[in-house]
PDB file of C-alpha atoms in Angstrom:
ATOM      1  CA  MET A 243       2.042   2.801  -6.135  1.00  0.00           C
ATOM      2  CA  SER A 244      -0.528   3.791  -3.454  1.00  0.00           C
ATOM      3  CA  CYS A 245      -2.424   6.680  -1.909  1.00  0.00           C
ATOM      4  CA  ILE A 246      -3.563   8.511  -4.981  1.00  0.00           C
ATOM      5  CA  HIS A 247      -6.390  10.050  -2.870  1.00  0.00           C
ATOM      6  CA  GLY A 248      -8.230  11.356  -6.001  1.00  0.00           C
ATOM      7  CA  ASN A 249      -5.206  13.422  -7.021  1.00  0.00           C
ATOM      8  CA  TYR A 250      -5.296  12.282 -10.806  1.00  0.00           C
ATOM      9  CA  GLN A 251      -2.882  15.058 -11.827  1.00  0.00           C
ATOM     10  CA  ALA A 252      -0.214  13.251  -9.688  1.00  0.00           C
ATOM     11  CA  LEU A 253      -1.327   9.943 -11.109  1.00  0.00           C
ATOM     12  CA  ASP A 254      -0.868  11.176 -14.730  1.00  0.00           C
ATOM     13  CA  ALA A 255       2.634  12.347 -13.931  1.00  0.00           C
ATOM     14  CA  VAL A 256       3.523   9.031 -12.353  1.00  0.00           C
ATOM     15  CA  LEU A 257       2.074   6.911 -15.220  1.00  0.00           C
ATOM     16  CA  LEU A 258       4.154   9.112 -17.644  1.00  0.00           C
ATOM     17  CA  ASP A 259       7.223   8.306 -15.742  1.00  0.00           C
ATOM     18  CA  ILE A 260       6.415   4.595 -15.526  1.00  0.00           C
ATOM     19  CA  ASP A 261       5.920   4.580 -19.257  1.00  0.00           C
ATOM     20  CA  GLN A 262       9.451   5.811 -19.764  1.00  0.00           C
ATOM     21  CA  GLU A 263      10.665   2.996 -17.572  1.00  0.00           C
ATOM     22  CA  LYS A 264       8.786   0.394 -19.611  1.00  0.00           C
ATOM     23  CA  ALA A 265       7.301  -1.367 -16.707  1.00  0.00           C
ATOM     24  CA  GLU A 266       5.682  -4.691 -17.379  1.00  0.00           C
ATOM     25  CA  LYS A 267       2.926  -4.399 -14.718  1.00  0.00           C
ATOM     26  CA  ILE A 268       1.436  -1.608 -12.564  1.00  0.00           C
ATOM     27  CA  PHE A 269      -0.012  -2.357  -9.193  1.00  0.00           C
ATOM     28  CA  CYS A 270      -2.095   0.241  -7.287  1.00  0.00           C
ATOM     29  CA  LEU A 271      -2.139  -0.667  -3.523  1.00  0.00           C
ATOM     30  CA  GLY A 272      -5.366   1.076  -2.624  1.00  0.00           C
ATOM     31  CA  ASP A 273      -6.572   4.612  -1.667  1.00  0.00           C
ATOM     32  CA  LEU A 274      -7.276   5.472  -5.310  1.00  0.00           C
ATOM     33  CA  VAL A 275     -10.257   7.512  -4.173  1.00  0.00           C
ATOM     34  CA  GLY A 276     -10.390  10.228  -1.460  1.00  0.00           C
ATOM     35  CA  PRO A 277     -12.372  13.220  -0.280  1.00  0.00           C
ATOM     36  CA  ARG A 278     -11.644  15.178  -3.574  1.00  0.00           C
ATOM     37  CA  LYS A 279     -14.105  16.069  -6.274  1.00  0.00           C
ATOM     38  CA  GLU A 280     -12.443  13.767  -8.839  1.00  0.00           C
ATOM     39  CA  ASN A 281     -13.324  10.280  -9.865  1.00  0.00           C
ATOM     40  CA  PRO A 282     -11.324   7.381 -11.094  1.00  0.00           C
ATOM     41  CA  ARG A 283     -10.971   7.116 -14.849  1.00  0.00           C
ATOM     42  CA  GLY A 284     -13.252   4.176 -15.667  1.00  0.00           C
ATOM     43  CA  GLY A 285     -11.161   1.030 -15.022  1.00  0.00           C
ATOM     44  CA  GLU A 286      -7.886   2.264 -16.381  1.00  0.00           C
ATOM     45  CA  LEU A 287      -5.924   0.088 -13.934  1.00  0.00           C
ATOM     46  CA  GLU A 288      -8.781  -2.031 -12.777  1.00  0.00           C
ATOM     47  CA  PRO A 289      -7.120  -5.530 -13.144  1.00  0.00           C
ATOM     48  CA  LEU A 290      -4.193  -4.382 -10.778  1.00  0.00           C
ATOM     49  CA  ILE A 291      -5.972  -2.354  -8.102  1.00  0.00           C
ATOM     50  CA  CYS A 292      -6.558  -3.588  -4.646  1.00  0.00           C
ATOM     51  CA  LYS A 293      -8.804  -2.098  -1.940  1.00  0.00           C
ATOM     52  CA  GLY A 294      -7.457   0.528   0.366  1.00  0.00           C
ATOM     53  CA  TRP A 295      -8.592   2.342   3.460  1.00  0.00           C
ATOM     54  CA  TRP A 296     -10.443   5.033   1.734  1.00  0.00           C
ATOM     55  CA  GLU A 297     -12.275   2.584  -0.501  1.00  0.00           C
ATOM     56  CA  GLU A 298     -13.291   0.543   2.638  1.00  0.00           C
ATOM     57  CA  GLN A 299     -14.516   3.722   4.386  1.00  0.00           C
ATOM     58  CA  CYS A 300     -16.515   4.577   1.246  1.00  0.00           C
ATOM     59  CA  LEU A 301     -18.114   1.271   1.047  1.00  0.00           C
ATOM     60  CA  ILE A 302     -19.064   1.446   4.719  1.00  0.00           C
ATOM     61  CA  LEU A 303     -20.704   4.783   4.264  1.00  0.00           C
ATOM     62  CA  HIS A 304     -22.895   3.235   1.561  1.00  0.00           C
ATOM     63  CA  GLY A 305     -23.887   0.324   3.641  1.00  0.00           C
ATOM     64  CA  LEU A 306     -21.659  -2.162   1.775  1.00  0.00           C
ATOM     65  CA  GLY A 307     -18.646  -2.531   4.141  1.00  0.00           C
ATOM     66  CA  PRO A 308     -17.797  -5.001   6.941  1.00  0.00           C
ATOM     67  CA  THR A 309     -19.332  -2.807   9.656  1.00  0.00           C
ATOM     68  CA  GLY A 310     -22.501  -0.682   9.853  1.00  0.00           C
ATOM     69  CA  ASP A 311     -20.754   2.574  10.770  1.00  0.00           C
ATOM     70  CA  ALA A 312     -17.353   4.241  10.143  1.00  0.00           C
ATOM     71  CA  PRO A 313     -15.845   4.947  13.581  1.00  0.00           C
ATOM     72  CA  GLU A 314     -12.256   5.191  12.074  1.00  0.00           C
ATOM     73  CA  LEU A 315     -13.270   7.783   9.531  1.00  0.00           C
ATOM     74  CA  MET A 316     -15.352   9.859  11.938  1.00  0.00           C
ATOM     75  CA  GLY A 317     -12.776   9.576  14.689  1.00  0.00           C
ATOM     76  CA  ARG A 318      -9.789  10.601  12.477  1.00  0.00           C
ATOM     77  CA  TYR A 319     -11.359  13.096  10.057  1.00  0.00           C
ATOM     78  CA  GLY A 320     -14.819  14.115  11.361  1.00  0.00           C
ATOM     79  CA  GLY A 321     -18.249  14.389   9.861  1.00  0.00           C
ATOM     80  CA  ASP A 322     -17.309  17.006   7.227  1.00  0.00           C
ATOM     81  CA  THR A 323     -14.869  14.709   5.533  1.00  0.00           C
ATOM     82  CA  ALA A 324     -17.305  11.831   5.694  1.00  0.00           C
ATOM     83  CA  LYS A 325     -19.849  14.002   3.817  1.00  0.00           C
ATOM     84  CA  MET A 326     -17.087  15.035   1.318  1.00  0.00           C
ATOM     85  CA  LEU A 327     -16.293  11.439   0.583  1.00  0.00           C
ATOM     86  CA  TRP A 328     -19.897  10.645   0.185  1.00  0.00           C
ATOM     87  CA  GLY A 329     -20.299  13.456  -2.341  1.00  0.00           C
ATOM     88  CA  CYS A 330     -17.002  12.873  -4.255  1.00  0.00           C
ATOM     89  CA  VAL A 331     -17.479   9.312  -5.210  1.00  0.00           C
ATOM     90  CA  SER A 332     -20.261   8.345  -7.615  1.00  0.00           C
ATOM     91  CA  ARG A 333     -22.628   5.287  -7.029  1.00  0.00           C
ATOM     92  CA  GLN A 334     -21.111   3.681 -10.187  1.00  0.00           C
ATOM     93  CA  THR A 335     -17.621   3.968  -8.684  1.00  0.00           C
ATOM     94  CA  VAL A 336     -18.874   2.553  -5.405  1.00  0.00           C
ATOM     95  CA  GLN A 337     -20.240  -0.480  -7.195  1.00  0.00           C
ATOM     96  CA  TRP A 338     -16.877  -0.894  -9.054  1.00  0.00           C
ATOM     97  CA  MET A 339     -15.020  -0.696  -5.773  1.00  0.00           C
ATOM     98  CA  ARG A 340     -17.057  -3.699  -4.434  1.00  0.00           C
ATOM     99  CA  SER A 341     -15.171  -5.901  -7.006  1.00  0.00           C
ATOM    100  CA  LEU A 342     -11.615  -4.997  -5.934  1.00  0.00           C
ATOM    101  CA  ASP A 343      -9.397  -7.553  -4.550  1.00  0.00           C
ATOM    102  CA  PHE A 344      -7.941  -7.413  -0.977  1.00  0.00           C
ATOM    103  CA  GLY A 345      -4.417  -7.891  -2.383  1.00  0.00           C
ATOM    104  CA  PHE A 346      -2.329  -9.725  -4.960  1.00  0.00           C
ATOM    105  CA  PHE A 347       0.246 -12.388  -4.845  1.00  0.00           C
ATOM    106  CA  GLU A 348       2.779 -12.257  -7.667  1.00  0.00           C
ATOM    107  CA  LEU A 349       5.800 -14.595  -7.823  1.00  0.00           C
ATOM    108  CA  ASP A 350       7.006 -14.536  -4.164  1.00  0.00           C
ATOM    109  CA  CYS A 351       5.577 -11.022  -3.580  1.00  0.00           C
ATOM    110  CA  LEU A 352       2.521 -10.089  -1.608  1.00  0.00           C
ATOM    111  CA  LEU A 353       1.095  -6.689  -2.681  1.00  0.00           C
ATOM    112  CA  ILE A 354      -1.460  -5.213  -0.291  1.00  0.00           C
ATOM    113  CA  HIS A 355      -2.556  -1.860   1.023  1.00  0.00           C
ATOM    114  CA  GLY A 356      -2.164  -2.477   4.819  1.00  0.00           C
ATOM    115  CA  THR A 357      -1.304  -5.964   5.923  1.00  0.00           C
ATOM    116  CA  THR A 358      -2.830  -9.433   5.992  1.00  0.00           C
ATOM    117  CA  VAL A 359      -4.586  -8.369   9.200  1.00  0.00           C
ATOM    118  CA  GLY A 360      -6.519  -5.541   7.529  1.00  0.00           C
ATOM    119  CA  VAL A 361      -6.389  -2.414   5.370  1.00  0.00           C
ATOM    120  CA  SER A 362      -6.015  -0.235   8.420  1.00  0.00           C
ATOM    121  CA  GLU A 363      -2.725  -1.551   9.870  1.00  0.00           C
ATOM    122  CA  GLU A 364       0.391   0.423   9.042  1.00  0.00           C
ATOM    123  CA  LEU A 365       3.895  -1.028   8.597  1.00  0.00           C
ATOM    124  CA  THR A 366       6.652   1.472   9.043  1.00  0.00           C
ATOM    125  CA  PRO A 367      10.457   1.470   9.700  1.00  0.00           C
ATOM    126  CA  ALA A 368       9.520   1.523  13.497  1.00  0.00           C
ATOM    127  CA  THR A 369       7.505  -1.687  13.249  1.00  0.00           C
ATOM    128  CA  SER A 370       9.050  -4.565  15.326  1.00  0.00           C
ATOM    129  CA  PRO A 371      10.766  -7.302  13.326  1.00  0.00           C
ATOM    130  CA  VAL A 372       8.583 -10.020  14.940  1.00  0.00           C
ATOM    131  CA  GLN A 373       5.456  -8.315  13.680  1.00  0.00           C
ATOM    132  CA  MET A 374       7.011  -7.818  10.136  1.00  0.00           C
ATOM    133  CA  LEU A 375       7.898 -11.543  10.104  1.00  0.00           C
ATOM    134  CA  ASP A 376       4.394 -12.565  11.188  1.00  0.00           C
ATOM    135  CA  ARG A 377       2.801 -10.546   8.429  1.00  0.00           C
ATOM    136  CA  LEU A 378       5.156 -11.977   5.749  1.00  0.00           C
ATOM    137  CA  SER A 379       4.621 -15.553   7.094  1.00  0.00           C
ATOM    138  CA  ARG A 380       0.860 -15.495   7.110  1.00  0.00           C
ATOM    139  CA  MET A 381       0.991 -15.655   3.224  1.00  0.00           C
ATOM    140  CA  GLN A 382       4.496 -17.253   2.903  1.00  0.00           C
ATOM    141  CA  ALA A 383       5.782 -14.270   1.114  1.00  0.00           C
ATOM    142  CA  ASN A 384       9.402 -13.185   0.720  1.00  0.00           C
ATOM    143  CA  ASN A 385       8.564  -9.633  -0.287  1.00  0.00           C
ATOM    144  CA  LEU A 386       5.648  -7.590   1.106  1.00  0.00           C
ATOM    145  CA  PHE A 387       4.775  -4.332  -0.612  1.00  0.00           C
ATOM    146  CA  CYS A 388       2.397  -2.051   1.300  1.00  0.00           C
ATOM    147  CA  GLY A 389       1.021   1.411   0.941  1.00  0.00           C
ATOM    148  CA  ARG A 390      -0.927   2.310   4.032  1.00  0.00           C
ATOM    149  CA  SER A 391       1.802   4.392   5.785  1.00  0.00           C
ATOM    150  CA  GLY A 392       2.503   6.418   2.668  1.00  0.00           C
ATOM    151  CA  LEU A 393       6.162   6.028   3.319  1.00  0.00           C
ATOM    152  CA  ALA A 394       8.882   4.810   1.046  1.00  0.00           C
ATOM    153  CA  PHE A 395      11.183   2.371   2.892  1.00  0.00           C
ATOM    154  CA  GLN A 396      12.920  -0.962   2.530  1.00  0.00           C
ATOM    155  CA  TYR A 397      12.885  -3.039   5.771  1.00  0.00           C
ATOM    156  CA  GLN A 398      15.071  -6.112   5.510  1.00  0.00           C
ATOM    157  CA  LEU A 399      14.900  -9.217   7.704  1.00  0.00           C
ATOM    158  CA  GLN A 400      18.264 -11.036   7.546  1.00  0.00           C
ATOM    159  CA  ALA A 401      18.595 -14.817   7.651  1.00  0.00           C
ATOM    160  CA  GLY A 402      18.596 -16.375  11.074  1.00  0.00           C
ATOM    161  CA  SER A 403      16.248 -18.187  13.455  1.00  0.00           C
ATOM    162  CA  LEU A 404      13.507 -17.490  15.857  1.00  0.00           C
ATOM    163  CA  THR A 405      12.831 -19.545  18.999  1.00  0.00           C
ATOM    164  CA  THR A 406       9.287 -19.722  20.492  1.00  0.00           C
ATOM    165  CA  GLY A 407       7.937 -21.301  23.536  1.00  0.00           C
ATOM    166  CA  LEU A 408       4.716 -21.315  25.653  1.00  0.00           C
ATOM    167  CA  THR A 409       4.494 -21.373  29.420  1.00  0.00           C
ATOM    168  CA  THR A 410       1.272 -21.892  31.248  1.00  0.00           C
ATOM    169  CA  LEU A 411       0.403 -22.029  34.936  1.00  0.00           C
ATOM    170  CA  ASP A 412       0.662 -25.871  34.843  1.00  0.00           C
ATOM    171  CA  SER A 413       3.580 -26.556  32.536  1.00  0.00           C
ATOM    172  CA  GLN A 414       6.053 -25.305  30.055  1.00  0.00           C
ATOM    173  CA  VAL A 415       5.817 -26.501  26.430  1.00  0.00           C
ATOM    174  CA  SER A 416       9.163 -27.287  24.824  1.00  0.00           C
ATOM    175  CA  SER A 417      10.530 -24.498  22.655  1.00  0.00           C
ATOM    176  CA  GLN A 418      10.420 -24.451  18.887  1.00  0.00           C
ATOM    177  CA  THR A 419      13.085 -23.004  16.565  1.00  0.00           C
ATOM    178  CA  VAL A 420      12.112 -21.655  13.127  1.00  0.00           C
ATOM    179  CA  ASN A 421      14.750 -20.902  10.550  1.00  0.00           C
ATOM    180  CA  ILE A 422      14.263 -17.649   8.711  1.00  0.00           C
ATOM    181  CA  SER A 423      15.295 -16.909   5.142  1.00  0.00           C
ATOM    182  CA  PRO A 424      16.037 -13.275   4.088  1.00  0.00           C
ATOM    183  CA  ARG A 425      12.754 -11.342   3.577  1.00  0.00           C
ATOM    184  CA  GLN A 426      11.731  -7.725   3.162  1.00  0.00           C
ATOM    185  CA  VAL A 427       8.936  -5.346   3.502  1.00  0.00           C
ATOM    186  CA  ILE A 428       8.700  -2.377   1.124  1.00  0.00           C
ATOM    187  CA  GLY A 429       6.705   0.763   1.743  1.00  0.00           C
ATOM    188  CA  VAL A 430       5.853   2.014  -1.743  1.00  0.00           C
ATOM    189  CA  GLY A 431       5.418   5.680  -0.960  1.00  0.00           C
ATOM    190  CA  ASN A 432       2.469   7.878  -1.893  1.00  0.00           C
ATOM    191  CA  VAL A 433       1.411   9.462  -5.133  1.00  0.00           C
ATOM    192  CA  GLY A 434      -1.286  11.972  -4.101  1.00  0.00           C
ATOM    193  CA  ARG A 435      -0.849  13.119  -0.398  1.00  0.00           C
ATOM    194  CA  ILE A 436       1.719  15.908  -1.021  1.00  0.00           C
ATOM    195  CA  PHE A 437       0.867  18.258  -3.966  1.00  0.00           C
ATOM    196  CA  GLY A 438       3.791  18.655  -6.416  1.00  0.00           C
ATOM    197  CA  GLU A 439       5.686  15.525  -5.532  1.00  0.00           C
ATOM    198  CA  ALA A 440       4.610  11.837  -6.018  1.00  0.00           C
ATOM    199  CA  THR A 441       6.643   8.859  -4.983  1.00  0.00           C
ATOM    200  CA  TYR A 442       6.290   5.248  -6.132  1.00  0.00           C
ATOM    201  CA  THR A 443       8.434   2.133  -6.313  1.00  0.00           C
ATOM    202  CA  LEU A 444       9.986   0.153  -9.078  1.00  0.00           C
ATOM    203  CA  TYR A 445      10.767  -3.562  -8.447  1.00  0.00           C
ATOM    204  CA  THR A 446      12.895  -5.794 -10.596  1.00  0.00           C
ATOM    205  CA  PRO A 447      12.048  -9.470  -9.811  1.00  0.00           C
ATOM    206  CA  ALA A 448      15.145 -10.960 -11.528  1.00  0.00           C
ATOM    207  CA  THR A 449      17.515  -9.111  -9.136  1.00  0.00           C
ATOM    208  CA  ASN A 450      15.174  -8.405  -6.287  1.00  0.00           C
ATOM    209  CA  GLY A 451      16.092  -4.739  -6.805  1.00  0.00           C
ATOM    210  CA  VAL A 452      13.999  -1.974  -5.255  1.00  0.00           C
ATOM    211  CA  GLU A 453      14.178   1.635  -6.419  1.00  0.00           C
ATOM    212  CA  PHE A 454      12.137   4.564  -5.048  1.00  0.00           C
ATOM    213  CA  ARG A 455      11.151   7.120  -7.556  1.00  0.00           C
ATOM    214  CA  SER A 456      10.191  10.789  -6.941  1.00  0.00           C
ATOM    215  CA  VAL A 457       8.184  12.697  -9.645  1.00  0.00           C
ATOM    216  CA  SER A 458       7.622  16.447  -9.628  1.00  0.00           C
ATOM    217  CA  TYR A 459       4.566  17.843 -11.288  1.00  0.00           C
ATOM    218  CA  GLY A 460       2.308  20.921 -11.227  1.00  0.00           C
ATOM    219  CA  ALA A 461       0.450  23.453 -13.292  1.00  0.00           C
ATOM    220  CA  SER A 462       3.681  25.473 -13.960  1.00  0.00           C
ATOM    221  CA  LYS A 463       5.431  22.296 -15.185  1.00  0.00           C
ATOM    222  CA  GLY A 464       2.634  21.062 -17.439  1.00  0.00           C
ATOM    223  CA  PHE A 465       3.837  17.564 -18.500  1.00  0.00           C
ATOM    224  CA  GLN A 466       7.536  18.375 -17.835  1.00  0.00           C
ATOM    225  CA  VAL A 467       7.977  15.541 -15.348  1.00  0.00           C
ATOM    226  CA  ASN A 468      11.174  15.525 -13.317  1.00  0.00           C
ATOM    227  CA  SER A 469      11.972  12.149 -11.903  1.00  0.00           C
ATOM    228  CA  SER A 470      14.784  10.962  -9.794  1.00  0.00           C
ATOM    229  CA  LYS A 471      15.799   8.076  -7.539  1.00  0.00           C
ATOM    230  CA  SER A 472      14.945   9.029  -4.064  1.00  0.00           C
ATOM    231  CA  VAL A 473      17.488   8.593  -1.304  1.00  0.00           C
ATOM    232  CA  SER A 474      16.215   6.213   1.347  1.00  0.00           C
ATOM    233  CA  SER A 475      18.273   4.278   3.946  1.00  0.00           C
ATOM    234  CA  PRO A 476      16.851   0.800   4.234  1.00  0.00           C
ATOM    235  CA  ALA A 477      15.846  -0.124   7.699  1.00  0.00           C
ATOM    236  CA  LYS A 478      17.628  -3.468   8.413  1.00  0.00           C
ATOM    237  CA  MET A 479      16.842  -5.619  11.347  1.00  0.00           C
ATOM    238  CA  GLN A 480      18.507  -8.873  12.165  1.00  0.00           C
ATOM    239  CA  PHE A 481      17.454 -11.681  14.435  1.00  0.00           C
TER     240      PHE A 481
END
């Protein structure tokens, strides 16, 4: 799952649905916090949470990030949102976020918020297959689960080959052919962006099966959670 954005009512609904599925492990691919006046429940999922875009922006605001300012946050959301984020996340939570991993490698799966390039990069069904292959190959993963876009999608790279070459002003280097095995990129959806409906992904390693789940929740429903398999046409690209 990804993109809770401080919406812990949605998170509770998803965790209830996951409990019914008897999942063995739960991974949260970042953006647990957001500019909402709610804080993470102390370490509930801590061993399986990686850092997301909002966590990185929060750390930057507190002088603990990779840069000294937050141009992405300011450019996209403005100063008011930056002030809200500052006020919504406690110092204790900020210190906890410093310990979060960049991602996880489980079996042949890479689980990450953005990509191997950074938490800001989004992968979507419109991303080129060459870029998808590069992001998978950097960590030698067959399956890449990502959450930055907030979309639920299955993007499959079919078996084939890729020929590369380099031409300079002086000469042309001989081309090189790389054989490609079937791989896929899975957008895991988002839990907290749209009030009343949360999406997450179930993965079965034994069969390499992917199922997108949609969970309805709200004050009128209480804990009556309606879950269903979402309809999503996989984006398939072939070399």
